[in-house]
mmCIF file of C-alpha atoms in Angstrom:
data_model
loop_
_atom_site.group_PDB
_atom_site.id
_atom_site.type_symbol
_atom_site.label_atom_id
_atom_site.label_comp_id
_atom_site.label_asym_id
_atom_site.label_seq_id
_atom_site.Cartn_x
_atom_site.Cartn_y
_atom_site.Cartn_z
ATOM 1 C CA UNK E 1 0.000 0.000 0.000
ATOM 2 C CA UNK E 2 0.989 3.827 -0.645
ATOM 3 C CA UNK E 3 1.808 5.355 2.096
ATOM 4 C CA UNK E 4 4.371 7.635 4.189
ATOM 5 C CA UNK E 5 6.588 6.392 6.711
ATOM 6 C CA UNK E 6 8.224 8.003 9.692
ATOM 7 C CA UNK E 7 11.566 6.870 11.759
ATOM 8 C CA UNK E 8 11.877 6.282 14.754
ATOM 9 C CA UNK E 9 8.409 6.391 16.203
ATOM 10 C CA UNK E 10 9.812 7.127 19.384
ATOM 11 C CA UNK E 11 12.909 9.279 20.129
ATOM 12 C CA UNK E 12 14.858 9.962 23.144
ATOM 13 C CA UNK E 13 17.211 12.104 23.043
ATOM 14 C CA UNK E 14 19.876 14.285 25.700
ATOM 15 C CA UNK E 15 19.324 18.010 25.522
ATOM 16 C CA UNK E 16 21.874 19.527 23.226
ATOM 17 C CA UNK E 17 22.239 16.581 21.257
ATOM 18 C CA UNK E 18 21.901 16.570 17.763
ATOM 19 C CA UNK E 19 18.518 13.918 16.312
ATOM 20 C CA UNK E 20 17.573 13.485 12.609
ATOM 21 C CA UNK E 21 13.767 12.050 12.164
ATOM 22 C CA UNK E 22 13.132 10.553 8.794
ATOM 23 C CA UNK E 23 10.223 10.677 6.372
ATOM 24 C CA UNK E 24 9.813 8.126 3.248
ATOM 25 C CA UNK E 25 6.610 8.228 0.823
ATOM 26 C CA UNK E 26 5.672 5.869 -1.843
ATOM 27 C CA UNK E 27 3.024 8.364 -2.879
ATOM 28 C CA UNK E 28 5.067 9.826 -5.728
ATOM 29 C CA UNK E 29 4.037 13.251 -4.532
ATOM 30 C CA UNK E 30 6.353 16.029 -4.871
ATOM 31 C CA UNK E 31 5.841 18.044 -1.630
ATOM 32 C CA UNK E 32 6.536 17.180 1.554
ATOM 33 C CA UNK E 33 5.878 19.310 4.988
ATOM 34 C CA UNK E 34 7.456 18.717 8.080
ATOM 35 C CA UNK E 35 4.682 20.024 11.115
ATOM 36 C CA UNK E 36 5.567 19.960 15.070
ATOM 37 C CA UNK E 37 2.479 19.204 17.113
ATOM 38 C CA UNK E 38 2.804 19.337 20.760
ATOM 39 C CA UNK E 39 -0.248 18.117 23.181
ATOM 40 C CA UNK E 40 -3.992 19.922 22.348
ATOM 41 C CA UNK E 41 -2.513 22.335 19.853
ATOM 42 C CA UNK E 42 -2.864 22.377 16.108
ATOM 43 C CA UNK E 43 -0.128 20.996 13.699
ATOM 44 C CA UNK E 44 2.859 23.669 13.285
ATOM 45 C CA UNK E 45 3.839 23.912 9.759
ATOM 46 C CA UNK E 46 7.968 24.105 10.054
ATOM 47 C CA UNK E 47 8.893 23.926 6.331
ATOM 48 C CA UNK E 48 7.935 22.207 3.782
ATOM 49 C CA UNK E 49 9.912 20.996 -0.454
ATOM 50 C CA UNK E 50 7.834 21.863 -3.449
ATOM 51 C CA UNK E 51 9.703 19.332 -5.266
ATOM 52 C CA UNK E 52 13.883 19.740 -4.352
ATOM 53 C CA UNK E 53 12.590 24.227 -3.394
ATOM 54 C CA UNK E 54 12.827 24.449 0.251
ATOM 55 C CA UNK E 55 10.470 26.851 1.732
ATOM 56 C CA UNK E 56 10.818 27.358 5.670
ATOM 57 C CA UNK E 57 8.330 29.417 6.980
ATOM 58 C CA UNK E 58 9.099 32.678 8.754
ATOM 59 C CA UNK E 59 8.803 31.981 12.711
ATOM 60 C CA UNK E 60 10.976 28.215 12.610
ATOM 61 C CA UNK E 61 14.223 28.378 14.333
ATOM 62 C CA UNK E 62 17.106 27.936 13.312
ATOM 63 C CA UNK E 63 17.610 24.841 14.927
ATOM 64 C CA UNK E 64 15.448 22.656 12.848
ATOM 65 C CA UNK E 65 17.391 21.858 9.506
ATOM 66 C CA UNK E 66 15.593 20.012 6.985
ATOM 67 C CA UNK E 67 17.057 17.664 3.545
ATOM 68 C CA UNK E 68 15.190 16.358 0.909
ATOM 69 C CA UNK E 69 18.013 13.875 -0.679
ATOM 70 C CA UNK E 70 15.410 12.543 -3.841
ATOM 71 C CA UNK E 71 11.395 12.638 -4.161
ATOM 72 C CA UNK E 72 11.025 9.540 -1.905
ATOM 73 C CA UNK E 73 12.888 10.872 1.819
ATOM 74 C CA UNK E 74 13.218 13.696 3.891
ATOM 75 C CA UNK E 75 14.602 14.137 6.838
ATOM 76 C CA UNK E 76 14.261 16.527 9.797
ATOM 77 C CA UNK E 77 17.486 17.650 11.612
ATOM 78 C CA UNK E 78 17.252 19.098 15.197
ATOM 79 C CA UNK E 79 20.951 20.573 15.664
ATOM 80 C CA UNK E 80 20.697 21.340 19.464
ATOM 81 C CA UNK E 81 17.431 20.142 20.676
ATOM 82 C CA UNK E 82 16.199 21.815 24.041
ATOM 83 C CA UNK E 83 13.330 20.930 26.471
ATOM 84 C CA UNK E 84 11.093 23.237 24.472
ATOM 85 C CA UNK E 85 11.454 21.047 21.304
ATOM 86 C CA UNK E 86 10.225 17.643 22.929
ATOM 87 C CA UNK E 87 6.674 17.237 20.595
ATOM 88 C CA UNK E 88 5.085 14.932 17.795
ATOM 89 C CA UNK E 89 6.916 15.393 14.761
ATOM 90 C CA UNK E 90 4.658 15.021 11.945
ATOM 91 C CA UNK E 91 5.231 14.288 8.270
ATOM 92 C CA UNK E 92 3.073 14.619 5.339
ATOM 93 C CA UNK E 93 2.814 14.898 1.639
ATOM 94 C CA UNK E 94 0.653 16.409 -1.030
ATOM 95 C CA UNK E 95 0.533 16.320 -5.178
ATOM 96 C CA UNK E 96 1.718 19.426 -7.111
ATOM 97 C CA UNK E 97 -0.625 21.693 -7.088
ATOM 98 C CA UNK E 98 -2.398 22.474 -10.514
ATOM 99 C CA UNK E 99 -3.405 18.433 -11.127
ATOM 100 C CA UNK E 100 -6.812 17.299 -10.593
ATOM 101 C CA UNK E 101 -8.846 20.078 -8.220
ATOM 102 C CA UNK E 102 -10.334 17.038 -6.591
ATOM 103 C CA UNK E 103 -6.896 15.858 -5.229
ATOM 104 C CA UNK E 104 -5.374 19.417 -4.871
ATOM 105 C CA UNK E 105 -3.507 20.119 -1.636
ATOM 106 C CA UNK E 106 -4.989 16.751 0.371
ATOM 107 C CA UNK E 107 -2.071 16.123 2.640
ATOM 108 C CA UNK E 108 -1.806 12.473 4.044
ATOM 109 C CA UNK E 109 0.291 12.155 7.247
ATOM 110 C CA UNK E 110 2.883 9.734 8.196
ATOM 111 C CA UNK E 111 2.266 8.106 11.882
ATOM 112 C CA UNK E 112 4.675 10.610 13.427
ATOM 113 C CA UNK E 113 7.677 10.856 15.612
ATOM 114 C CA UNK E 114 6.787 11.562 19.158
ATOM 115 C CA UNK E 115 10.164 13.058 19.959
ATOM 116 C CA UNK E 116 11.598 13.724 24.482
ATOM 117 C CA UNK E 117 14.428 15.624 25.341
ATOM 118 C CA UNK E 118 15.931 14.721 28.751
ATOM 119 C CA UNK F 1 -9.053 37.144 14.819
ATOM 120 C CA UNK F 2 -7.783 33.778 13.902
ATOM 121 C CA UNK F 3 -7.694 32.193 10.711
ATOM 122 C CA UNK F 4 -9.558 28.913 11.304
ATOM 123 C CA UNK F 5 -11.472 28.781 14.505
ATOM 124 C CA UNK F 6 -13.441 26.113 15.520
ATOM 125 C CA UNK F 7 -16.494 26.120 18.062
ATOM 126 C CA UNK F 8 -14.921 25.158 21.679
ATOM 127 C CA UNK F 9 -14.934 21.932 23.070
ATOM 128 C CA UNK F 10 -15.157 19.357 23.903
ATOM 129 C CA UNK F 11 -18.097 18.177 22.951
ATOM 130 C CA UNK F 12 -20.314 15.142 23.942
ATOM 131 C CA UNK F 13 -23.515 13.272 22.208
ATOM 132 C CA UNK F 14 -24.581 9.949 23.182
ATOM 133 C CA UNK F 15 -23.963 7.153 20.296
ATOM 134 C CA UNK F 16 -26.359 6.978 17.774
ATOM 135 C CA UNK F 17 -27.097 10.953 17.656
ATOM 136 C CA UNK F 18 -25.603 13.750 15.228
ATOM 137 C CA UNK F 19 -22.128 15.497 16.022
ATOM 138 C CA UNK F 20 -21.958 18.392 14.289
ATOM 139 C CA UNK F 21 -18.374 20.246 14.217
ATOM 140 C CA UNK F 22 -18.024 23.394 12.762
ATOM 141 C CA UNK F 23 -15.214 25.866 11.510
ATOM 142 C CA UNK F 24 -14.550 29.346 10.505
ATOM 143 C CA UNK F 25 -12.693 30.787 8.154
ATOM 144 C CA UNK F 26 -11.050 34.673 7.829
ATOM 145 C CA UNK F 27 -9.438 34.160 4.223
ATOM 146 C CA UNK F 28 -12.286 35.128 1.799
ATOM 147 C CA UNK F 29 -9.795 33.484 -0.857
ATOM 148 C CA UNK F 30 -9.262 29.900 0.605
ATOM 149 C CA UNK F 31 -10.515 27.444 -1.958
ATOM 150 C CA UNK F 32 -10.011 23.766 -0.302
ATOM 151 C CA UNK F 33 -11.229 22.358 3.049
ATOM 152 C CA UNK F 34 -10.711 19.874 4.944
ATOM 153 C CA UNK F 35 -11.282 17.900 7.744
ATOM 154 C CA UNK F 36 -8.922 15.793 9.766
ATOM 155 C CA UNK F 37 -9.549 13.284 12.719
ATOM 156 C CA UNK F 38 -6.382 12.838 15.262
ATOM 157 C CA UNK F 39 -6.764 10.082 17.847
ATOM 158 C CA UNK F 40 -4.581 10.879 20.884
ATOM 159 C CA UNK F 41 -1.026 9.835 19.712
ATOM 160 C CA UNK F 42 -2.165 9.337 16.358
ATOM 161 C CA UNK F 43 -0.945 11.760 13.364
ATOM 162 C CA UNK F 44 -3.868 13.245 11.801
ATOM 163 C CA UNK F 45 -6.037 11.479 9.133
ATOM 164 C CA UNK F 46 -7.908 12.769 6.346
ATOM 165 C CA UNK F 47 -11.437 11.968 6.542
ATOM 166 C CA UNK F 48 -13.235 14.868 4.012
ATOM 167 C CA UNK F 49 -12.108 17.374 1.484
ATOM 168 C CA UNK F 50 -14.558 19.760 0.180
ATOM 169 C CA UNK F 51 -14.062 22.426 -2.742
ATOM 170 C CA UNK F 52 -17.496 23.620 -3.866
ATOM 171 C CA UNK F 53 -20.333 25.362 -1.802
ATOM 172 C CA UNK F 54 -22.688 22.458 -0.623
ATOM 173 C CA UNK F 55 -22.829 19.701 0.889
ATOM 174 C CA UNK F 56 -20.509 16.465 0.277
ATOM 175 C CA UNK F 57 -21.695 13.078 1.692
ATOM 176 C CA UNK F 58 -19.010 9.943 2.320
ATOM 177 C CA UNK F 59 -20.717 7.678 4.333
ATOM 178 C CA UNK F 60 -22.064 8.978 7.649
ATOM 179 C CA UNK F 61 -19.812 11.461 6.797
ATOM 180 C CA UNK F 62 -21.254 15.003 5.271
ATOM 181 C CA UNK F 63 -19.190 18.136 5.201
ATOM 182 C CA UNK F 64 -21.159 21.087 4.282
ATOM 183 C CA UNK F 65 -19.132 24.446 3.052
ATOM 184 C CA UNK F 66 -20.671 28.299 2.390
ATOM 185 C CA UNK F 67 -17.821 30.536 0.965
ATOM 186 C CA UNK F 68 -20.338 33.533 1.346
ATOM 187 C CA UNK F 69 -20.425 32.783 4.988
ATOM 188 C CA UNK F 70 -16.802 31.686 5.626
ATOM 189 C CA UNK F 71 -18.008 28.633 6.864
ATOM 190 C CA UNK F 72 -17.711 24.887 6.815
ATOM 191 C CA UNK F 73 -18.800 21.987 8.925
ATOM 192 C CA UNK F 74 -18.578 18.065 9.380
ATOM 193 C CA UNK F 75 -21.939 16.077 10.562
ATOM 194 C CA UNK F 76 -21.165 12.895 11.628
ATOM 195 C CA UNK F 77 -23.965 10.628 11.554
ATOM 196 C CA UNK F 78 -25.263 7.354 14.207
ATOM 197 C CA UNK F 79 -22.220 8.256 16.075
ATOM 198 C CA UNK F 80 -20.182 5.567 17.286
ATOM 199 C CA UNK F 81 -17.776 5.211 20.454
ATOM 200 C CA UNK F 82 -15.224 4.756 17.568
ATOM 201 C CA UNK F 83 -15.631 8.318 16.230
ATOM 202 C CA UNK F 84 -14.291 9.917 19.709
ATOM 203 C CA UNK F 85 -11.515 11.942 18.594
ATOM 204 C CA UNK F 86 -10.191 15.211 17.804
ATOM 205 C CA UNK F 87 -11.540 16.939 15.004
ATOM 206 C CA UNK F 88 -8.982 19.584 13.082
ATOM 207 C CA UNK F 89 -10.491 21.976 10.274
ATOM 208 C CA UNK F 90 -8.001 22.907 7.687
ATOM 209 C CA UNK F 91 -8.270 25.282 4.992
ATOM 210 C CA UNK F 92 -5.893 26.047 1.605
ATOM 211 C CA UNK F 93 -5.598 29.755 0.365
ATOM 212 C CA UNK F 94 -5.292 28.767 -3.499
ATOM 213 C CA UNK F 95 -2.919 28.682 -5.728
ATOM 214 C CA UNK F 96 0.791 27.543 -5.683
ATOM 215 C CA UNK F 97 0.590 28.079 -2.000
ATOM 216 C CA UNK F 98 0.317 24.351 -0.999
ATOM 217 C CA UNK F 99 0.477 25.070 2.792
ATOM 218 C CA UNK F 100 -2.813 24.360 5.459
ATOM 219 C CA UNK F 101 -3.947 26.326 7.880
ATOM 220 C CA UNK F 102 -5.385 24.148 10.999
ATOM 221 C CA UNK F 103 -7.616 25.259 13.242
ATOM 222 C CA UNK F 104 -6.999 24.273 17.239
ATOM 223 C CA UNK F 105 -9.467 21.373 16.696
ATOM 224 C CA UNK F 106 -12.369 20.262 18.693
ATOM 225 C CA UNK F 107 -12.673 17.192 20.914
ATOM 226 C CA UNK F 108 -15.747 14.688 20.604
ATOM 227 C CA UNK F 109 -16.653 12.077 22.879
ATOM 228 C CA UNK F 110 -19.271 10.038 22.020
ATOM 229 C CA UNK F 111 -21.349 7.863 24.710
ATOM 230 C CA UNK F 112 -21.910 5.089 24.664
#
């Protein structure tokens, strides 16, 4: 089945020390958005490829790096996590926009990264 | 005000009855809808998308949208203990822009 796919589902990690969180699709789908969701708040967009074009949005720190190495991974990079960053890390993909309007901008999720700093 | 609000929570209906969920929108320009149900420590899954002004049925599932009134809604039908979740509203300006805006979300609980 199609479908995206997150690593690790659970992270641990020391504060201060550097994580990566991967994302894999076999959707085929040429953008993929990395959100932060902590508890009984709405998914955070951080950045998100249109295709190999990064766009971060305005209000991410600089501590979240992101790499999109071919159309099938990306990975989230968290150079010196703090206390602040422990959250669900959520990614998701979407088709270009401009194909079918009945399929435009319908992001599917992966199962997420639920991600503790000690 | 904020860009996607939804009605404030949680909310409760014994199984069987109607949930009704709704969301507002500020962006007179935002073309695609949707809604999205989270179980706690699940990611988000896409249950409805909605483009045109109406109302779209998927199973006990209907979404009903009103671009004149900035407004869209899920009813869930014969609720079920299974449908207790969080319910996010997201909307898409238009365009290349491919990015959502979520609303907080709103909890149901159904009774059994």
């Amino acid at each position: 089945d199609a479908m995206v796919i997150q690593n690790p589902r659970y992270q641990v990690t020391q504060f201060g020390k550097p994580v990566t969180l991967s994302c894999s699709q076999t959707l085929n789908h040429n953008v993929m958005y990395w959100y932060q969701q902590k508890s009984s708040q709405a998914p955070k967009l951080l950045f998100h490829y249109y295709d190999k074009d990064f766009n971060n949005e305005a209000d991410t720190p600089d501590n979240f790096q992101s790499r999109r190495p071919n159309t099938s991974f990306c990975f989230l990079d968290i150079r010196s996590p703090g206390l602040g960053d422990a959250a669900m890390y959520l990614c998701a993909t979407s088709r270009k926009p401009g194909l079918a309007l009945s399929s435009y901008n319908e992001q599917f999720f992966g199962p997420g990264t639920r991600l503790t700093v000690l | 005000q904020k860009e996607v609000e939804q009605n404030s929570g949680p909310l409760s209906v014994p199984e069987g009855a109607i949930a009704s969920l709704n969301c507002t929108y500020s962006d007179r320009v935002s073309q695609s809808f949707f809604w999205y149900r989270q179980y706690s420590g699940k990611s988000p899954e896409l249950i409805m998308s909605i483009y045109s002004n109406g109302d779209k049925e998927d199973g006990r599932f209907t979404a009903q949208l009103n671009k004149a009134s900035q407004y869209v809604s899920l009813l869930i039908r014969d609720s079920q203990p299974s449908d207790s979740a969080t319910y996010l509203c997201a909307v898409n300006r238009s365009g290349a822009n491919s990015k959502l805006t979520f609303g907080k979300g709103i909890t149901l609980s159904v009774r059994p």
